[in-house]
Amino acid sequence: MLAALALGIVTGLALHDFVPDPATQAAVAAYLSIVTEIFLRLIKMIIAPLIFTTLVAGIAHMSDASAIGRIGAKTLIWFLGASVVSLGVGLVLVQLLKPGVGLELHAAIQAAVPGETATLSLRDFVTHLVPTSIFDAMAQNEILQIVVFSVLTGTAMVALGKRTAALLEIIEQIAAIMLKITGYVIACAPFAVFAAIAATVAVQGTRVLLVYAKFIGGFYIALLVLWAMLIGAATLAIGRRSIELMRIIREPALLALSTSSSAAAYPLLLERLSAFGVPLRIVSFVLPLGYSFNLDGSMMYCTFAVLFIAQAYGIELSLAQQGTMFLILLVTSKGLAGVPRAAFVVIASTLTYFKLPEAGLLLVLAVDHLLDMGRSAANVIGNSVAAVVVARWEGNALIQGESAAAEF
């Protein structure tokens, strides 16, 4: 991906310098956009079945949380609060920092760009939530309608219990197939990144590179704010031991940062939190659930990236639309934890709903690896704080080195 980014920049700069005629630059960009158009169609193809299967399976497995009872309820309450804060941080800071303002991309260099954002009244929005046909909703990629149907389906499966075990297995198998297809599509991403960056730089020149620097820098500033808030929450829960907590999880966080995978840090994180004094019965429940429903860094990135794309194309979303986007991301971000480049798929579905330029996906995908490093580390910190807060909420003293296994 990084090699494709570098090659795309070099190719774009060469075209910009050696083909000074704007009309010719636009024509070359249009030919390059064929690659990005195919990639974007592939992304749109997988959104509906992927959201349905992963969200239904995720909700159906929530019966595990009800079995644990009180701890499960407290964990989910914390996750909901953390999700609201994470999405809110991204939403506020991207509008303060405005990393996409000034790029002024136009339809001529996009690959399939709807012209305007969605404009729904409150009545239209509420009635639009419920699909008249789930098949029509999937055909039109109506994300909210798919989410509503998925939530109802998953809830009904939880209520029916073992009677739906066979259906749940089939849905999980379909989800596995869709995840494999997603892997195939993402494997094509370097070609799409090269074509999109080359086309953009050919027309925009070096100005687009300055926007990328603002985007990456702005995102890491937002991450620092999120980290500070998470550490603050830990301090409220355990006082000065929050410094010790950060020291103990430093290695798992660095592992997630270097591998761009919070999952890679899971075994070490489980060991460190148990050694810190979090009872094993709590940490062994909170962490797996957190890796599915509490990816703080990824959620913050979703709001940051969507509004960055809107800024890059000079599209302004109203407060009502931003509120709707907030609610959509609050739900859709819960069902895609096991998806490769999960945040990218969530962003794609959000752009589709608001009819924002899908070509903007390639803007963020080009530097996604650099951003994935930071948000993976944030996911580790967020789930560590969640385990500690729930343990303290349960009244545990968190005595370091105390064997927690006996507390099952």
PDB file of N, CA and C in Angstrom, residues 22 187 241 280:
ATOM      1  N   PRO A  22      -4.360  21.383 -18.683  1.00  0.00           N
ATOM      2  CA  PRO A  22      -5.360  20.874 -17.738  1.00  0.00           C
ATOM      3  C   PRO A  22      -6.325  19.871 -18.363  1.00  0.00           C
ATOM      4  N   ALA A 187      -7.139  -6.816  -1.123  1.00  0.00           N
ATOM      5  CA  ALA A 187      -5.863  -7.158  -1.773  1.00  0.00           C
ATOM      6  C   ALA A 187      -5.669  -6.360  -3.063  1.00  0.00           C
ATOM      7  N   ARG A 241      -2.481   4.889  40.383  1.00  0.00           N
ATOM      8  CA  ARG A 241      -2.082   3.628  39.753  1.00  0.00           C
ATOM      9  C   ARG A 241      -2.312   3.650  38.245  1.00  0.00           C
ATOM     10  N   LEU A 280      -9.354 -12.409  36.788  1.00  0.00           N
ATOM     11  CA  LEU A 280      -9.380 -13.103  35.501  1.00  0.00           C
ATOM     12  C   LEU A 280     -10.805 -13.279  34.988  1.00  0.00           C
TER      13      LEU A 280
END
